[in-house]
């Protein structure tokens, strides 16, 4: 094999080895279970085009989730312009909406497909 070919093969091998080592040096470990902070979850059910709760409280300055279960035979869309969230909930389906962190205040939400009946507020304290 020619010397220049050996040189390039060795150079590529050194570069690959360096990239592997650099990747290990900068790898980020996932937090251990005891280090993760539990997430506040709000359960919300849609039935007969109504939310089962229309006045909910949530923690201020923390992320939380809203689990929306649709018990109707038709889809609904969970929407909140105040929280800048919208998600379609299939008929007899469930979705999780990630929210926050939010400042203290009152945030409206509604079912876009049945806005006249499916509505509520989340008070963030």
PDB file of C-alpha atoms in Angstrom:
ATOM      1  CA  UNK A   1       0.000   0.000   0.000  1.00  0.00           C
ATOM      2  CA  UNK A   2       1.282   3.459  -0.815  1.00  0.00           C
ATOM      3  CA  UNK A   3       2.490   5.680   2.023  1.00  0.00           C
ATOM      4  CA  UNK A   4      -0.061   8.428   1.342  1.00  0.00           C
ATOM      5  CA  UNK A   5      -2.922   5.870   1.548  1.00  0.00           C
ATOM      6  CA  UNK A   6      -1.590   4.615   4.902  1.00  0.00           C
ATOM      7  CA  UNK A   7      -1.322   8.184   6.095  1.00  0.00           C
ATOM      8  CA  UNK A   8      -4.979   8.965   5.233  1.00  0.00           C
ATOM      9  CA  UNK A   9      -6.235   5.677   6.721  1.00  0.00           C
ATOM     10  CA  UNK A  10      -4.369   6.438   9.953  1.00  0.00           C
ATOM     11  CA  UNK A  11      -5.643  10.015   9.957  1.00  0.00           C
ATOM     12  CA  UNK A  12      -9.264   8.892   9.535  1.00  0.00           C
ATOM     13  CA  UNK A  13      -8.839   6.294  12.293  1.00  0.00           C
ATOM     14  CA  UNK A  14      -7.456   8.939  14.665  1.00  0.00           C
ATOM     15  CA  UNK A  15     -10.328  11.317  13.826  1.00  0.00           C
ATOM     16  CA  UNK A  16     -12.972   8.631  14.430  1.00  0.00           C
ATOM     17  CA  UNK A  17     -11.342   7.689  17.726  1.00  0.00           C
ATOM     18  CA  UNK A  18     -11.272  11.372  18.748  1.00  0.00           C
ATOM     19  CA  UNK A  19     -14.957  11.842  17.883  1.00  0.00           C
ATOM     20  CA  UNK A  20     -15.906   8.786  19.940  1.00  0.00           C
ATOM     21  CA  UNK A  21     -13.920  10.044  22.933  1.00  0.00           C
ATOM     22  CA  UNK A  22     -15.367  13.559  22.597  1.00  0.00           C
ATOM     23  CA  UNK A  23     -18.891  12.138  22.450  1.00  0.00           C
ATOM     24  CA  UNK A  24     -18.315  10.262  25.707  1.00  0.00           C
ATOM     25  CA  UNK A  25     -16.817  13.305  27.371  1.00  0.00           C
ATOM     26  CA  UNK A  26     -19.827  15.484  26.530  1.00  0.00           C
ATOM     27  CA  UNK A  27     -22.530  12.851  27.047  1.00  0.00           C
ATOM     28  CA  UNK A  28     -25.333  13.972  29.340  1.00  0.00           C
ATOM     29  CA  UNK A  29     -26.737  11.433  31.730  1.00  0.00           C
ATOM     30  CA  UNK A  30     -30.462  11.278  32.348  1.00  0.00           C
ATOM     31  CA  UNK A  31     -31.437  12.317  35.877  1.00  0.00           C
ATOM     32  CA  UNK A  32     -32.031   9.487  38.291  1.00  0.00           C
ATOM     33  CA  UNK A  33     -35.615   8.772  39.336  1.00  0.00           C
ATOM     34  CA  UNK A  34     -35.140  10.260  42.788  1.00  0.00           C
ATOM     35  CA  UNK A  35     -33.816  13.509  41.244  1.00  0.00           C
ATOM     36  CA  UNK A  36     -36.788  14.157  38.959  1.00  0.00           C
ATOM     37  CA  UNK A  37     -39.487  16.452  40.211  1.00  0.00           C
ATOM     38  CA  UNK A  38     -43.020  15.057  39.989  1.00  0.00           C
ATOM     39  CA  UNK A  39     -45.259  16.821  37.513  1.00  0.00           C
ATOM     40  CA  UNK A  40     -48.644  18.120  38.616  1.00  0.00           C
ATOM     41  CA  UNK A  41     -51.412  16.532  36.539  1.00  0.00           C
ATOM     42  CA  UNK A  42     -55.002  17.682  36.060  1.00  0.00           C
ATOM     43  CA  UNK A  43     -57.556  15.148  34.858  1.00  0.00           C
ATOM     44  CA  UNK A  44     -60.334  16.549  32.707  1.00  0.00           C
ATOM     45  CA  UNK A  45     -63.189  14.573  31.152  1.00  0.00           C
ATOM     46  CA  UNK A  46     -65.469  15.562  28.272  1.00  0.00           C
ATOM     47  CA  UNK A  47     -68.910  13.964  28.310  1.00  0.00           C
ATOM     48  CA  UNK A  48     -72.062  15.170  26.532  1.00  0.00           C
ATOM     49  CA  UNK A  49     -69.960  18.019  25.116  1.00  0.00           C
ATOM     50  CA  UNK A  50     -69.224  19.348  28.608  1.00  0.00           C
ATOM     51  CA  UNK A  51     -66.074  19.353  30.710  1.00  0.00           C
ATOM     52  CA  UNK A  52     -66.584  17.609  34.050  1.00  0.00           C
ATOM     53  CA  UNK A  53     -64.737  20.476  35.744  1.00  0.00           C
ATOM     54  CA  UNK A  54     -65.021  24.068  34.645  1.00  0.00           C
ATOM     55  CA  UNK A  55     -63.000  25.719  37.408  1.00  0.00           C
ATOM     56  CA  UNK A  56     -59.584  24.162  37.977  1.00  0.00           C
ATOM     57  CA  UNK A  57     -56.557  25.239  39.997  1.00  0.00           C
ATOM     58  CA  UNK A  58     -52.945  24.773  38.937  1.00  0.00           C
ATOM     59  CA  UNK A  59     -49.573  25.709  40.438  1.00  0.00           C
ATOM     60  CA  UNK A  60     -47.906  28.943  39.351  1.00  0.00           C
ATOM     61  CA  UNK A  61     -44.433  28.955  37.818  1.00  0.00           C
ATOM     62  CA  UNK A  62     -44.398  25.163  37.384  1.00  0.00           C
ATOM     63  CA  UNK A  63     -44.961  22.914  34.418  1.00  0.00           C
ATOM     64  CA  UNK A  64     -48.043  20.725  34.606  1.00  0.00           C
ATOM     65  CA  UNK A  65     -50.082  18.445  32.397  1.00  0.00           C
ATOM     66  CA  UNK A  66     -53.768  18.239  31.601  1.00  0.00           C
ATOM     67  CA  UNK A  67     -54.982  14.747  30.732  1.00  0.00           C
ATOM     68  CA  UNK A  68     -58.152  15.139  28.670  1.00  0.00           C
ATOM     69  CA  UNK A  69     -60.416  12.088  28.313  1.00  0.00           C
ATOM     70  CA  UNK A  70     -63.194  12.311  25.735  1.00  0.00           C
ATOM     71  CA  UNK A  71     -66.135  10.018  26.546  1.00  0.00           C
ATOM     72  CA  UNK A  72     -68.209  11.284  23.625  1.00  0.00           C
ATOM     73  CA  UNK A  73     -68.688   9.486  20.319  1.00  0.00           C
ATOM     74  CA  UNK A  74     -67.375  12.543  18.447  1.00  0.00           C
ATOM     75  CA  UNK A  75     -63.961  14.237  18.585  1.00  0.00           C
ATOM     76  CA  UNK A  76     -63.375  17.483  20.456  1.00  0.00           C
ATOM     77  CA  UNK A  77     -60.559  19.990  20.434  1.00  0.00           C
ATOM     78  CA  UNK A  78     -59.179  21.180  23.757  1.00  0.00           C
ATOM     79  CA  UNK A  79     -58.168  24.779  23.167  1.00  0.00           C
ATOM     80  CA  UNK A  80     -56.907  27.691  25.203  1.00  0.00           C
ATOM     81  CA  UNK A  81     -55.826  30.879  23.510  1.00  0.00           C
ATOM     82  CA  UNK A  82     -54.680  32.188  26.899  1.00  0.00           C
ATOM     83  CA  UNK A  83     -52.312  29.229  27.380  1.00  0.00           C
ATOM     84  CA  UNK A  84     -51.552  28.946  23.632  1.00  0.00           C
ATOM     85  CA  UNK A  85     -52.557  25.287  23.514  1.00  0.00           C
ATOM     86  CA  UNK A  86     -54.836  23.259  21.288  1.00  0.00           C
ATOM     87  CA  UNK A  87     -55.087  19.541  20.829  1.00  0.00           C
ATOM     88  CA  UNK A  88     -57.667  17.309  19.176  1.00  0.00           C
ATOM     89  CA  UNK A  89     -59.093  14.649  21.463  1.00  0.00           C
ATOM     90  CA  UNK A  90     -60.404  11.701  19.434  1.00  0.00           C
ATOM     91  CA  UNK A  91     -63.818  10.197  20.172  1.00  0.00           C
ATOM     92  CA  UNK A  92     -63.447   7.919  23.218  1.00  0.00           C
ATOM     93  CA  UNK A  93     -59.777   8.917  23.337  1.00  0.00           C
ATOM     94  CA  UNK A  94     -57.296  10.552  25.679  1.00  0.00           C
ATOM     95  CA  UNK A  95     -54.583  13.161  25.132  1.00  0.00           C
ATOM     96  CA  UNK A  96     -52.037  14.823  27.378  1.00  0.00           C
ATOM     97  CA  UNK A  97     -51.504  18.578  27.081  1.00  0.00           C
ATOM     98  CA  UNK A  98     -48.237  19.948  28.482  1.00  0.00           C
ATOM     99  CA  UNK A  99     -48.634  23.412  29.991  1.00  0.00           C
ATOM    100  CA  UNK A 100     -46.545  25.985  31.750  1.00  0.00           C
ATOM    101  CA  UNK A 101     -44.903  27.305  33.566  1.00  0.00           C
ATOM    102  CA  UNK A 102     -47.580  29.993  33.852  1.00  0.00           C
ATOM    103  CA  UNK A 103     -47.735  33.185  35.867  1.00  0.00           C
ATOM    104  CA  UNK A 104     -50.557  33.527  38.417  1.00  0.00           C
ATOM    105  CA  UNK A 105     -53.835  34.418  36.760  1.00  0.00           C
ATOM    106  CA  UNK A 106     -56.982  33.052  35.160  1.00  0.00           C
ATOM    107  CA  UNK A 107     -56.718  31.164  31.874  1.00  0.00           C
ATOM    108  CA  UNK A 108     -59.767  30.208  29.803  1.00  0.00           C
ATOM    109  CA  UNK A 109     -60.129  26.899  27.957  1.00  0.00           C
ATOM    110  CA  UNK A 110     -62.886  25.470  25.761  1.00  0.00           C
ATOM    111  CA  UNK A 111     -63.868  22.702  23.395  1.00  0.00           C
ATOM    112  CA  UNK A 112     -63.652  24.309  19.988  1.00  0.00           C
ATOM    113  CA  UNK A 113     -66.221  22.003  18.385  1.00  0.00           C
ATOM    114  CA  UNK A 114     -68.807  22.753  21.126  1.00  0.00           C
ATOM    115  CA  UNK A 115     -67.666  26.119  22.385  1.00  0.00           C
ATOM    116  CA  UNK A 116     -71.126  27.072  23.636  1.00  0.00           C
ATOM    117  CA  UNK A 117     -71.184  24.219  26.189  1.00  0.00           C
ATOM    118  CA  UNK A 118     -67.607  22.976  26.700  1.00  0.00           C
ATOM    119  CA  UNK A 119     -65.716  25.724  28.520  1.00  0.00           C
ATOM    120  CA  UNK A 120     -63.927  26.466  31.751  1.00  0.00           C
ATOM    121  CA  UNK A 121     -61.095  28.291  33.477  1.00  0.00           C
ATOM    122  CA  UNK A 122     -57.841  27.368  35.134  1.00  0.00           C
ATOM    123  CA  UNK A 123     -56.836  29.554  38.054  1.00  0.00           C
ATOM    124  CA  UNK A 124     -53.080  29.529  38.457  1.00  0.00           C
ATOM    125  CA  UNK A 125     -51.895  30.340  41.975  1.00  0.00           C
TER     126      UNK A 125
END
